[in-house]
XYZ file of C-alpha atoms in Angstrom:
719
model
C 86.505 -8.830 -152.981
C 88.242 -6.541 -155.433
C 89.370 -4.319 -152.317
C 90.621 -7.479 -150.595
C 92.695 -8.609 -153.611
C 94.228 -5.202 -153.832
C 95.260 -5.476 -150.059
C 96.700 -8.838 -150.540
C 98.687 -7.830 -153.682
C 99.855 -4.704 -151.723
C 100.984 -7.171 -148.865
C 102.867 -9.429 -151.111
C 105.060 -6.522 -152.051
C 106.332 -6.284 -148.480
C 109.093 -8.422 -147.033
C 107.893 -11.705 -145.473
C 108.936 -13.939 -142.694
C 109.364 -17.595 -143.552
C 107.618 -20.464 -141.477
C 107.704 -24.072 -141.428
C 103.955 -24.040 -140.786
C 101.339 -23.511 -143.468
C 99.657 -20.113 -143.314
C 95.889 -19.929 -144.098
C 95.914 -17.465 -147.039
C 92.124 -17.499 -147.788
C 88.999 -18.910 -146.223
C 85.367 -18.720 -147.450
C 82.337 -20.292 -145.600
C 79.830 -17.618 -146.651
C 78.863 -17.418 -142.911
C 78.626 -13.687 -143.220
C 75.561 -13.991 -145.505
C 77.127 -12.713 -148.734
C 79.281 -13.841 -151.654
C 81.545 -10.762 -152.141
C 84.236 -11.197 -154.578
C 82.615 -14.184 -156.407
C 82.098 -13.396 -160.066
C 79.057 -15.477 -161.409
C 78.700 -16.210 -165.083
C 76.758 -18.671 -167.272
C 73.239 -19.857 -167.566
C 71.310 -20.589 -164.476
C 71.038 -18.977 -160.868
C 73.293 -18.360 -158.096
C 72.277 -17.513 -154.564
C 73.195 -18.059 -150.858
C 71.009 -20.610 -149.071
C 70.771 -21.579 -145.474
C 70.155 -25.082 -143.903
C 70.464 -25.440 -140.060
C 72.405 -22.199 -139.749
C 75.083 -23.098 -142.436
C 75.128 -20.880 -145.578
C 76.322 -22.213 -148.942
C 76.500 -20.796 -152.409
C 73.768 -22.613 -154.519
C 74.346 -22.795 -158.366
C 71.806 -24.233 -160.849
C 71.801 -25.223 -164.358
C 75.351 -24.361 -165.867
C 76.100 -21.354 -163.594
C 79.750 -20.783 -162.580
C 81.033 -18.855 -159.519
C 84.765 -17.670 -159.665
C 87.250 -15.912 -157.325
C 90.872 -15.435 -157.501
C 93.927 -14.505 -155.315
C 97.796 -14.082 -155.866
C 100.014 -16.796 -154.537
C 103.246 -16.290 -156.470
C 105.194 -15.877 -153.285
C 104.068 -19.210 -151.737
C 104.825 -22.716 -152.258
C 102.897 -26.119 -151.338
C 99.668 -24.172 -151.657
C 96.800 -26.452 -150.888
C 93.070 -25.759 -151.862
C 90.350 -27.536 -150.001
C 86.756 -27.274 -151.281
C 83.352 -28.816 -150.202
C 80.264 -29.423 -152.248
C 76.814 -30.852 -152.036
C 74.141 -31.397 -154.546
C 70.508 -32.247 -155.102
C 68.270 -33.497 -157.940
C 70.991 -34.563 -160.260
C 70.239 -36.874 -162.962
C 72.471 -39.483 -164.757
C 74.934 -37.295 -166.514
C 74.660 -34.106 -164.240
C 77.654 -33.016 -162.057
C 78.701 -30.436 -159.651
C 82.485 -29.539 -159.880
C 84.999 -27.649 -157.436
C 88.118 -26.734 -159.609
C 91.246 -24.454 -159.647
C 93.306 -22.863 -162.287
C 96.914 -21.320 -162.172
C 96.802 -20.016 -165.605
C 93.953 -17.633 -165.669
C 91.461 -20.120 -166.485
C 93.048 -21.748 -169.550
C 93.267 -25.038 -167.898
C 91.261 -26.405 -164.728
C 92.178 -29.080 -162.345
C 89.486 -30.935 -160.372
C 89.252 -30.797 -156.621
C 85.992 -32.182 -155.921
C 82.960 -33.398 -157.791
C 79.551 -34.628 -157.031
C 77.340 -36.823 -159.112
C 74.040 -38.582 -159.327
C 73.674 -40.930 -156.323
C 75.714 -38.671 -154.118
C 72.973 -35.841 -154.245
C 71.031 -35.999 -151.097
C 70.985 -32.238 -150.684
C 72.700 -32.312 -147.214
C 76.066 -34.206 -147.462
C 79.103 -32.108 -148.017
C 81.806 -33.871 -150.280
C 85.351 -32.851 -149.715
C 88.381 -32.505 -151.833
C 91.890 -31.071 -151.932
C 94.536 -30.133 -154.381
C 98.153 -29.318 -153.903
C 100.239 -26.875 -156.109
C 103.829 -27.367 -155.139
C 105.437 -24.476 -156.972
C 102.660 -22.157 -158.305
C 103.979 -19.252 -160.517
C 100.950 -17.143 -160.820
C 97.440 -16.308 -159.390
C 95.110 -18.819 -158.214
C 91.571 -19.090 -159.643
C 88.914 -21.105 -157.803
C 85.514 -21.996 -159.194
C 82.468 -23.858 -158.371
C 80.550 -25.115 -161.532
C 77.144 -26.633 -162.024
C 76.808 -28.932 -165.049
C 73.176 -29.602 -165.082
C 70.255 -29.331 -167.496
C 68.009 -26.705 -165.760
C 67.264 -24.796 -162.702
C 66.091 -27.827 -160.813
C 69.691 -29.207 -160.703
C 71.262 -27.918 -157.484
C 75.035 -27.714 -156.713
C 76.319 -26.089 -153.375
C 79.769 -24.870 -152.865
C 81.115 -24.189 -149.400
C 83.993 -24.177 -147.026
C 86.955 -22.959 -149.227
C 90.374 -23.028 -147.629
C 93.611 -22.008 -149.150
C 96.940 -22.505 -147.163
C 100.730 -22.140 -148.139
C 104.147 -21.634 -147.061
C 106.295 -18.538 -147.924
C 108.980 -19.211 -150.423
C 112.341 -19.036 -148.612
C 113.385 -16.576 -151.337
C 111.200 -13.825 -149.951
C 112.151 -14.237 -146.259
C 113.548 -11.024 -145.188
C 113.120 -8.771 -142.174
C 109.616 -7.877 -140.757
C 107.810 -4.928 -141.652
C 108.609 -2.363 -138.809
C 105.653 -0.038 -139.112
C 101.882 0.125 -139.842
C 101.586 2.810 -142.453
C 98.799 5.195 -142.236
C 97.371 4.237 -145.631
C 97.154 0.577 -144.478
C 94.938 1.603 -141.646
C 92.814 3.913 -143.786
C 92.203 1.384 -146.751
C 92.034 -1.643 -144.562
C 94.761 -3.291 -146.651
C 95.823 -6.447 -145.015
C 99.215 -7.970 -144.442
C 99.734 -11.677 -145.349
C 102.642 -12.013 -142.824
C 102.845 -10.810 -139.203
C 104.896 -7.578 -138.765
C 107.311 -6.682 -135.968
C 105.595 -6.158 -132.594
C 107.577 -2.906 -132.502
C 105.203 -1.677 -135.062
C 102.584 -1.123 -132.318
C 105.081 0.579 -129.972
C 105.271 4.397 -129.406
C 108.256 5.624 -131.602
C 110.883 7.815 -129.999
C 110.003 10.575 -132.383
C 106.298 10.580 -131.222
C 104.679 13.729 -130.065
C 101.633 14.306 -127.684
C 98.338 13.292 -129.414
C 96.248 16.225 -130.957
C 93.099 14.500 -130.553
C 91.115 13.198 -127.452
C 89.599 9.703 -127.414
C 86.624 9.593 -124.977
C 83.852 7.139 -126.135
C 82.967 3.953 -127.516
C 85.248 2.039 -129.926
C 83.430 -0.691 -132.051
C 85.474 -3.248 -133.925
C 84.142 -6.138 -136.294
C 86.116 -8.849 -137.803
C 86.560 -9.009 -141.609
C 86.881 -12.690 -142.593
C 88.835 -11.917 -145.647
C 91.261 -9.976 -143.724
C 91.872 -12.163 -140.741
C 94.824 -14.511 -140.711
C 96.041 -17.448 -138.507
C 99.269 -19.399 -138.568
C 99.144 -22.466 -136.350
C 102.312 -23.192 -134.213
C 100.864 -25.888 -131.942
C 97.316 -27.372 -132.161
C 97.134 -30.448 -129.791
C 93.318 -30.803 -130.077
C 92.986 -29.847 -133.826
C 91.185 -26.495 -133.455
C 92.217 -25.409 -136.813
C 91.453 -28.761 -138.696
C 87.890 -27.756 -139.304
C 87.227 -25.397 -142.359
C 84.525 -23.746 -140.230
C 86.705 -23.141 -137.245
C 86.231 -19.727 -135.829
C 89.415 -19.516 -133.976
C 91.002 -17.302 -136.619
C 88.114 -14.661 -136.363
C 87.979 -12.269 -133.440
C 84.781 -11.361 -131.787
C 82.865 -8.150 -132.438
C 83.009 -5.804 -129.504
C 82.046 -2.302 -128.210
C 84.586 -0.946 -125.551
C 84.339 2.272 -123.903
C 87.734 3.973 -123.632
C 89.038 7.001 -121.768
C 92.104 9.068 -122.611
C 94.073 10.498 -119.771
C 97.172 12.230 -120.941
C 98.893 9.770 -123.247
C 97.134 6.725 -121.963
C 94.081 5.177 -123.228
C 92.200 3.352 -120.453
C 89.459 0.751 -121.027
C 86.355 0.941 -118.848
C 85.957 -2.879 -118.712
C 89.220 -4.595 -117.713
C 88.209 -8.198 -117.338
C 86.997 -10.914 -119.876
C 84.163 -9.541 -122.103
C 81.737 -12.563 -122.641
C 80.063 -12.716 -126.077
C 78.335 -15.268 -128.243
C 81.723 -16.249 -129.913
C 82.441 -19.899 -129.433
C 86.074 -19.628 -128.891
C 87.350 -16.194 -127.761
C 86.704 -13.449 -125.118
C 88.418 -10.134 -125.231
C 90.376 -8.729 -122.466
C 91.632 -4.991 -122.957
C 94.542 -3.196 -121.094
C 95.603 0.216 -120.836
C 97.432 1.440 -124.027
C 98.866 4.667 -125.490
C 97.997 7.547 -127.865
C 100.370 9.732 -129.690
C 101.051 11.843 -132.690
C 103.326 10.189 -135.489
C 104.740 11.671 -138.564
C 102.949 10.325 -141.669
C 99.646 10.085 -140.063
C 98.484 13.441 -141.185
C 95.979 15.226 -138.941
C 94.942 11.849 -137.113
C 96.229 10.698 -133.774
C 97.425 6.980 -133.326
C 96.418 4.539 -130.633
C 97.722 1.253 -129.577
C 95.599 -0.868 -127.156
C 97.035 -4.006 -125.655
C 94.524 -6.834 -125.471
C 94.408 -10.581 -124.941
C 92.122 -13.275 -126.223
C 91.105 -15.647 -123.445
C 89.886 -19.041 -124.543
C 86.125 -19.241 -123.623
C 85.585 -21.568 -120.579
C 89.381 -22.171 -120.143
C 92.349 -20.032 -118.945
C 94.637 -19.956 -122.156
C 95.799 -16.390 -122.698
C 96.876 -15.148 -126.202
C 98.353 -11.534 -126.103
C 98.137 -8.933 -128.859
C 98.004 -5.316 -129.711
C 95.211 -3.249 -131.607
C 96.251 -0.197 -133.419
C 94.115 2.615 -135.198
C 94.107 6.233 -136.133
C 91.380 8.676 -134.831
C 90.097 12.175 -134.512
C 88.203 13.816 -131.677
C 85.075 14.015 -133.971
C 84.675 10.293 -134.352
C 86.707 9.815 -137.490
C 88.508 6.497 -137.182
C 90.590 4.177 -139.424
C 90.326 0.541 -139.619
C 92.076 -1.297 -136.805
C 95.055 -3.511 -137.386
C 95.784 -6.369 -134.804
C 98.386 -8.934 -134.119
C 98.899 -11.678 -131.539
C 102.453 -13.358 -131.502
C 102.542 -14.927 -128.113
C 100.541 -16.755 -125.586
C 100.583 -18.703 -122.362
C 98.867 -21.916 -123.598
C 100.252 -25.467 -123.541
C 97.992 -26.801 -126.102
C 97.097 -24.155 -128.526
C 99.622 -21.610 -129.964
C 99.267 -19.465 -133.036
C 99.960 -16.131 -134.664
C 96.824 -14.164 -135.442
C 96.793 -10.932 -137.461
C 94.775 -8.815 -139.624
C 92.425 -5.800 -139.985
C 89.094 -5.037 -138.248
C 86.509 -2.601 -139.179
C 86.197 0.090 -136.561
C 83.993 2.991 -135.489
C 84.210 5.500 -132.903
C 81.296 7.201 -131.109
C 82.534 10.138 -128.849
C 80.517 10.486 -125.718
C 80.908 11.304 -122.062
C 81.734 8.343 -119.792
C 79.845 8.066 -116.436
C 82.578 6.555 -114.393
C 85.241 8.655 -116.016
C 87.019 9.879 -112.856
C 86.692 6.526 -111.068
C 88.371 4.557 -113.989
C 91.195 7.170 -114.102
C 91.548 6.928 -110.179
C 91.686 3.159 -110.373
C 94.230 3.214 -112.954
C 96.428 5.604 -111.255
C 96.139 3.675 -107.910
C 97.368 0.431 -109.517
C 100.340 2.462 -111.089
C 101.315 4.194 -107.848
C 101.023 1.189 -105.477
C 102.992 -1.330 -107.706
C 106.587 -2.237 -106.602
C 109.541 -0.269 -108.037
C 110.579 -1.982 -111.220
C 114.146 -2.510 -112.659
C 115.387 -4.731 -115.480
C 116.678 -8.097 -114.407
C 119.925 -7.282 -115.869
C 120.226 -4.418 -113.096
C 120.267 -7.094 -110.397
C 124.063 -7.552 -111.073
C 124.587 -3.746 -110.185
C 122.542 -3.824 -107.033
C 123.875 -7.081 -105.832
C 127.462 -7.541 -107.239
C 127.647 -11.210 -106.638
C 124.197 -11.935 -108.380
C 123.938 -13.819 -111.807
C 120.593 -12.548 -113.470
C 120.957 -15.427 -115.970
C 120.022 -17.918 -113.302
C 116.518 -16.443 -113.013
C 114.437 -17.687 -116.042
C 117.393 -19.930 -116.954
C 117.510 -21.077 -120.492
C 118.996 -24.314 -119.138
C 115.588 -25.035 -117.402
C 112.970 -23.225 -119.463
C 113.110 -23.126 -123.311
C 113.037 -19.455 -124.298
C 110.341 -20.114 -126.861
C 108.111 -21.187 -123.961
C 108.758 -18.402 -121.650
C 106.260 -15.528 -121.399
C 108.192 -13.592 -118.670
C 109.788 -13.918 -115.301
C 110.682 -11.787 -112.368
C 112.697 -11.618 -108.962
C 111.671 -9.417 -106.040
C 114.130 -8.702 -103.300
C 114.294 -5.717 -100.857
C 111.148 -4.197 -102.252
C 112.377 -3.982 -105.827
C 110.937 -5.884 -108.657
C 113.364 -6.958 -111.239
C 111.848 -8.056 -114.497
C 112.524 -9.848 -117.793
C 111.563 -8.778 -121.181
C 108.589 -10.345 -122.706
C 109.497 -11.717 -126.058
C 107.276 -12.950 -128.946
C 107.797 -14.831 -132.166
C 108.144 -11.379 -133.765
C 110.095 -9.342 -131.307
C 109.556 -7.952 -127.896
C 106.086 -7.245 -126.833
C 105.915 -3.341 -126.420
C 103.704 -3.271 -123.208
C 105.186 -5.690 -120.826
C 103.380 -4.274 -117.859
C 100.112 -4.651 -119.570
C 100.692 -8.379 -120.557
C 97.868 -10.537 -119.472
C 98.933 -13.698 -117.505
C 96.628 -16.712 -116.551
C 96.555 -18.090 -113.224
C 95.642 -21.685 -113.946
C 96.073 -23.513 -110.457
C 97.798 -20.770 -108.708
C 94.162 -19.781 -108.195
C 94.005 -22.726 -105.903
C 96.313 -20.990 -103.532
C 95.314 -17.236 -104.201
C 91.548 -17.786 -104.489
C 90.507 -20.834 -102.823
C 93.152 -20.836 -100.078
C 92.982 -17.051 -99.221
C 89.408 -16.922 -99.422
C 88.866 -19.856 -96.948
C 91.368 -18.143 -94.629
C 89.501 -14.997 -94.639
C 86.136 -16.630 -94.040
C 87.826 -18.677 -91.079
C 89.076 -15.179 -89.894
C 85.512 -13.733 -90.009
C 83.697 -16.814 -88.838
C 85.679 -19.223 -86.721
C 85.079 -22.736 -87.506
C 84.142 -21.836 -91.142
C 87.050 -24.206 -92.425
C 85.402 -27.230 -90.575
C 81.884 -26.809 -92.030
C 80.777 -30.164 -93.869
C 80.567 -30.038 -97.636
C 77.446 -32.090 -97.923
C 75.468 -29.491 -95.867
C 76.248 -26.843 -98.505
C 76.435 -28.694 -101.751
C 73.379 -30.700 -102.424
C 75.056 -32.692 -105.318
C 77.609 -34.033 -102.818
C 74.879 -36.118 -100.834
C 76.518 -39.547 -101.226
C 78.116 -41.563 -98.407
C 81.523 -40.787 -99.751
C 81.115 -37.164 -98.619
C 80.234 -37.779 -94.963
C 82.813 -36.253 -92.786
C 84.452 -34.278 -95.547
C 85.228 -30.559 -94.449
C 85.760 -27.410 -96.401
C 89.439 -27.771 -95.346
C 89.679 -31.383 -96.605
C 88.614 -30.098 -99.940
C 91.190 -27.172 -99.990
C 93.879 -29.907 -98.880
C 92.663 -32.276 -101.673
C 92.347 -34.941 -98.968
C 88.636 -35.811 -99.374
C 89.397 -39.560 -99.433
C 87.407 -39.845 -102.748
C 89.480 -40.783 -105.744
C 90.062 -43.597 -108.431
C 93.864 -43.897 -107.788
C 96.388 -42.520 -105.382
C 99.105 -42.569 -108.190
C 100.278 -39.058 -108.803
C 98.170 -37.070 -111.467
C 96.344 -39.991 -112.886
C 93.012 -38.923 -111.940
C 93.593 -35.220 -112.931
C 94.915 -36.237 -116.390
C 92.132 -38.652 -117.193
C 89.823 -37.948 -119.967
C 86.783 -38.144 -117.700
C 88.284 -35.000 -115.898
C 88.453 -33.106 -119.171
C 84.870 -34.191 -120.286
C 83.286 -33.930 -116.928
C 84.868 -30.840 -115.356
C 86.834 -28.640 -117.914
C 84.609 -28.694 -120.988
C 81.027 -28.315 -119.488
C 80.058 -24.585 -119.535
C 77.245 -25.001 -116.845
C 77.422 -25.332 -113.103
C 75.074 -28.270 -112.984
C 77.288 -30.330 -115.068
C 80.548 -29.465 -113.281
C 79.250 -30.034 -109.895
C 77.384 -33.204 -110.728
C 80.678 -34.668 -112.105
C 82.868 -33.294 -109.219
C 80.444 -34.755 -106.576
C 79.692 -38.007 -108.064
C 82.596 -39.445 -110.119
C 84.835 -40.692 -107.461
C 84.045 -42.953 -104.435
C 85.516 -43.323 -100.898
C 88.965 -44.942 -100.756
C 90.405 -43.680 -97.459
C 89.448 -41.473 -94.652
C 89.148 -37.617 -95.022
C 92.585 -35.904 -94.463
C 94.582 -39.113 -94.891
C 95.707 -39.155 -98.423
C 96.473 -36.357 -100.808
C 95.214 -36.801 -104.398
C 95.234 -33.872 -106.904
C 91.755 -32.948 -107.976
C 90.775 -29.561 -109.426
C 87.257 -30.936 -109.027
C 87.685 -30.815 -105.267
C 88.675 -27.108 -105.347
C 85.540 -26.669 -107.626
C 83.258 -28.108 -104.896
C 85.111 -25.976 -102.222
C 84.128 -22.984 -104.234
C 80.590 -23.943 -104.433
C 80.437 -24.745 -100.765
C 81.934 -21.455 -99.763
C 79.608 -19.462 -101.879
C 76.626 -21.140 -100.425
C 77.858 -20.751 -96.774
C 78.812 -17.062 -97.364
C 75.216 -16.451 -98.629
C 73.864 -18.182 -95.493
C 75.776 -15.512 -93.516
C 75.757 -12.541 -95.741
C 72.774 -12.752 -97.954
C 71.810 -14.335 -101.391
C 73.742 -11.839 -103.483
C 76.965 -12.390 -101.836
C 79.945 -13.852 -103.892
C 83.225 -15.322 -102.781
C 85.190 -13.491 -105.559
C 83.673 -10.059 -105.513
C 82.968 -9.725 -101.721
C 85.822 -11.837 -100.254
C 88.790 -12.195 -102.526
C 88.604 -8.604 -104.024
C 87.004 -6.413 -101.437
C 88.401 -8.106 -98.376
C 91.822 -9.194 -99.552
C 93.109 -7.633 -102.839
C 91.555 -4.205 -103.209
C 93.698 -2.506 -100.533
C 96.883 -3.844 -102.275
C 96.400 -1.735 -105.290
C 96.335 -4.659 -107.715
C 95.442 -3.934 -111.239
C 91.814 -4.230 -112.270
C 92.573 -7.415 -114.180
C 92.221 -9.040 -110.757
C 88.688 -8.187 -110.460
C 87.875 -10.711 -113.043
C 87.492 -14.625 -112.802
C 86.156 -17.267 -115.082
C 82.521 -18.341 -114.115
C 80.028 -20.887 -115.487
C 77.889 -19.649 -118.422
C 74.550 -19.887 -116.628
C 72.531 -18.024 -114.071
C 74.812 -19.541 -111.152
C 77.898 -17.590 -112.402
C 79.816 -19.940 -110.303
C 83.479 -18.903 -109.908
C 85.754 -21.733 -111.044
C 87.915 -21.060 -107.789
C 90.678 -23.457 -108.662
C 91.607 -21.741 -112.002
C 90.479 -18.808 -114.135
C 92.094 -15.608 -112.654
C 94.162 -13.068 -114.632
C 97.005 -11.030 -113.450
C 99.642 -8.508 -114.512
C 103.276 -9.163 -113.573
C 103.063 -6.352 -111.121
C 99.973 -8.002 -109.568
C 102.011 -11.216 -109.021
C 105.033 -9.474 -107.500
C 102.654 -7.627 -105.144
C 100.832 -10.557 -104.019
C 104.061 -12.774 -103.513
C 105.584 -9.794 -101.313
C 102.476 -9.348 -99.275
C 102.259 -13.151 -98.499
C 106.198 -13.410 -97.838
C 106.077 -10.356 -95.382
C 107.070 -11.145 -91.831
C 103.505 -9.895 -90.898
C 100.864 -10.168 -93.624
C 98.584 -7.224 -94.018
C 95.797 -9.485 -95.220
C 92.803 -10.149 -92.933
C 93.215 -13.943 -92.868
C 93.317 -16.602 -90.278
C 97.048 -16.636 -89.099
C 97.160 -20.379 -88.170
C 95.930 -21.380 -91.630
C 98.239 -19.103 -93.324
C 101.251 -19.982 -91.432
C 100.712 -23.653 -92.069
C 100.160 -22.938 -95.719
C 103.502 -20.960 -95.946
C 105.451 -23.770 -94.122
C 105.941 -21.581 -90.854
C 104.526 -24.358 -88.604
C 107.035 -27.264 -88.334
C 104.309 -29.547 -86.886
C 101.816 -28.894 -89.717
C 103.660 -29.039 -92.997
C 100.693 -30.729 -94.844
C 100.202 -34.099 -96.581
C 103.030 -35.585 -98.750
C 102.351 -34.724 -102.401
C 104.101 -36.712 -105.120
C 107.251 -37.231 -103.113
C 108.441 -36.817 -99.599
C 110.176 -33.572 -100.433
C 106.812 -31.970 -101.439
C 103.873 -31.244 -99.213
C 100.423 -29.644 -99.951
C 98.792 -27.493 -97.271
C 95.676 -25.274 -97.488
C 96.103 -24.851 -101.256
C 99.851 -24.025 -101.198
C 102.761 -26.257 -102.155
C 105.858 -26.864 -99.919
C 109.166 -28.034 -101.139
C 112.272 -28.985 -99.069
C 115.209 -27.328 -101.026
C 117.966 -28.131 -98.556
C 119.434 -30.823 -100.920
C 120.060 -28.143 -103.579
C 121.942 -25.902 -101.180
C 123.752 -28.440 -98.968
C 121.914 -27.098 -95.950
C 122.094 -29.288 -92.937
C 118.479 -28.906 -91.973
C 115.300 -28.916 -94.041
C 114.572 -25.565 -95.700
C 110.817 -25.542 -96.679
C 109.760 -23.148 -99.322
C 106.093 -22.362 -100.074
C 105.192 -21.920 -103.680
C 102.137 -21.789 -106.002
C 102.041 -23.728 -109.374
C 99.938 -23.580 -112.426
C 99.362 -25.886 -115.542
C 101.689 -25.439 -118.408
C 104.744 -24.027 -116.362
C 103.867 -21.436 -113.874
C 105.776 -20.938 -110.570
C 105.439 -18.346 -107.845
C 107.942 -19.247 -105.007
C 108.389 -17.545 -101.530
C 112.020 -17.761 -100.381
C 112.913 -17.673 -96.627
C 115.035 -14.583 -97.072
C 112.107 -12.695 -97.999
C 112.868 -12.654 -101.784
C 110.302 -13.999 -104.438
C 110.663 -15.610 -107.674
C 108.022 -16.362 -110.420
C 107.837 -17.241 -114.057
C 104.947 -17.763 -116.437
C 105.576 -20.446 -119.374
C 103.769 -22.892 -121.324
C 106.201 -25.733 -122.211
C 105.051 -27.939 -119.446
C 108.101 -27.624 -117.490
C 108.345 -26.733 -113.691
C 111.882 -26.056 -113.036
C 113.520 -23.453 -110.796
C 116.562 -25.044 -109.014
C 118.948 -22.345 -110.555
C 116.721 -19.588 -109.141
C 116.708 -21.229 -105.643
C 120.409 -21.407 -105.755
C 120.855 -17.754 -106.944
C 118.551 -16.351 -104.528
C 120.538 -18.163 -101.861
C 123.766 -16.899 -103.187
C 122.411 -13.316 -102.878
C 121.204 -13.754 -99.188
C 121.608 -17.179 -97.717
C 118.772 -19.311 -96.620
C 120.872 -21.318 -94.234
C 124.500 -21.531 -92.926
């Protein structure tokens, strides 16, 4: 604890960034099995005990446990404590208390007495300090008569807001002494702190081996920005703590390449790591150590929210390594947004990597096969009549909600920056982007088109033959293509999005982690209301059923180990395009089925999105798919535009949306544009002039009229 306090005192000396949201300054739930930093005094005993997996600090007789932290630079400091008790008699008590004058005076936060002492129930209390001027002392105190009187202290949380007087510029570097000592920082730093400086030199050391990082609870911080479902309300929430992980890394020149590029599943209840290629360099002030920066994302377990960050540490070839600093200042997530930062304990085991050359070759392939990139501002130089501000327009999308956007025309990918709450993200090409429902087009749609290409008639196979759970009468006559079109005829209401937004969809489809639960809900919740193929009703559950059916039918033809994502989507469709290794990953159920979600759960880089859009929008696609299904999906067949979806100006066909944009352009005839859409605010549009526009955001807004008009202005869609 002493080391931790020193780190916090050091951090308080730095300039801080103000916030309207309370910052978690300290948490202690004793779940690491120790009580480091708690000084015990007085008569009696003190030890950590466990009940049903929960640790708490048990005090007997008149024992006291005290800890302290500096808070002078914070206001509205709130302390929350919990206590339990057992075997108390009439005048025995257990107290949780705070002091701001070094223990001269104490204020009661919570107390437990005789009659409340069932040995199990945790009693809560809080105390607010509006304008504290010094350090904060916290203590748990037993006031009994012997060692048979038990008091348990648990779940300490201290939050506060920076005083405006200390609001200045962000720290712009991560000093070597921070990294070596593990000194934390109570406020996020500028994201440029993780970037390669202009004065950097080639790294003196080589990193090739295993990096292991473990969270340090007292050096992990979180600042909630938006928390729709109250993830941070529980004092035991593990959202602030990153999972432990071992990752194999290979240095190639100045690039640091992770062996594993998809989500790394662990026993952490909330997060899964996703690592991206980073950088290594030599920097003044680091002594004889080299410095590394490794872009990463936290993907929410069993969901598609992505929180992007960077990890940085110092290392030598012999295995010497500093602690690792990390920071997350942006995300693509409509319901949970937060800054996370702190220090991780790190170790480095140098070793040879078996797939060394393949990992490097895969990285180089994805780099060389991506489209040429220019800044979106350069669009005006290449097309003098263009106004780049109409792409990603601030009039349509709040800049605070925008992750990034891009426009592809004539083979060049014009890109935006990727701003965060603490400056620009330094590795935009490595930013991990979620698919959400764009997977309904890119996974479900393209996979079924490929299987129809390989096995004519595959799209017309009956769902109930391949999904035993869909054995009710409502599934008679429903084909794979009906499910892709979301036209099964099974629904509660045809009113747009009511079924999809219902609580039963969250509880039945999105929250369960096992295939059995997801498929039972998807097959059995809705009853037949109209004939298959007649009415469109948006159901992600239909796409999940389709993925299950396609997997079963594929295994019937290619063997029990076949998989629609690995063997169809990746090997048949995407591998030849040189997409980043991110695209080899998909969310799956957490059981032996490992069923791909199909309708959501993919990850991409911005280069992947640009390449996929350009490939689909080419005059002759290079993808091995059924051309009639693809042309219908891309609105190239006037007699098969799909079913009306939400309004007559929108259609849905083979997993793709279609939108008649003629009214925006004063075109005399309809101009149908195929596009893909994702939850929270994701659009990928394929324009008739061969250009493509996309944006990734999380404010719940799907607006792109200005981009339509600007693309038309550059190269008209109609006369």
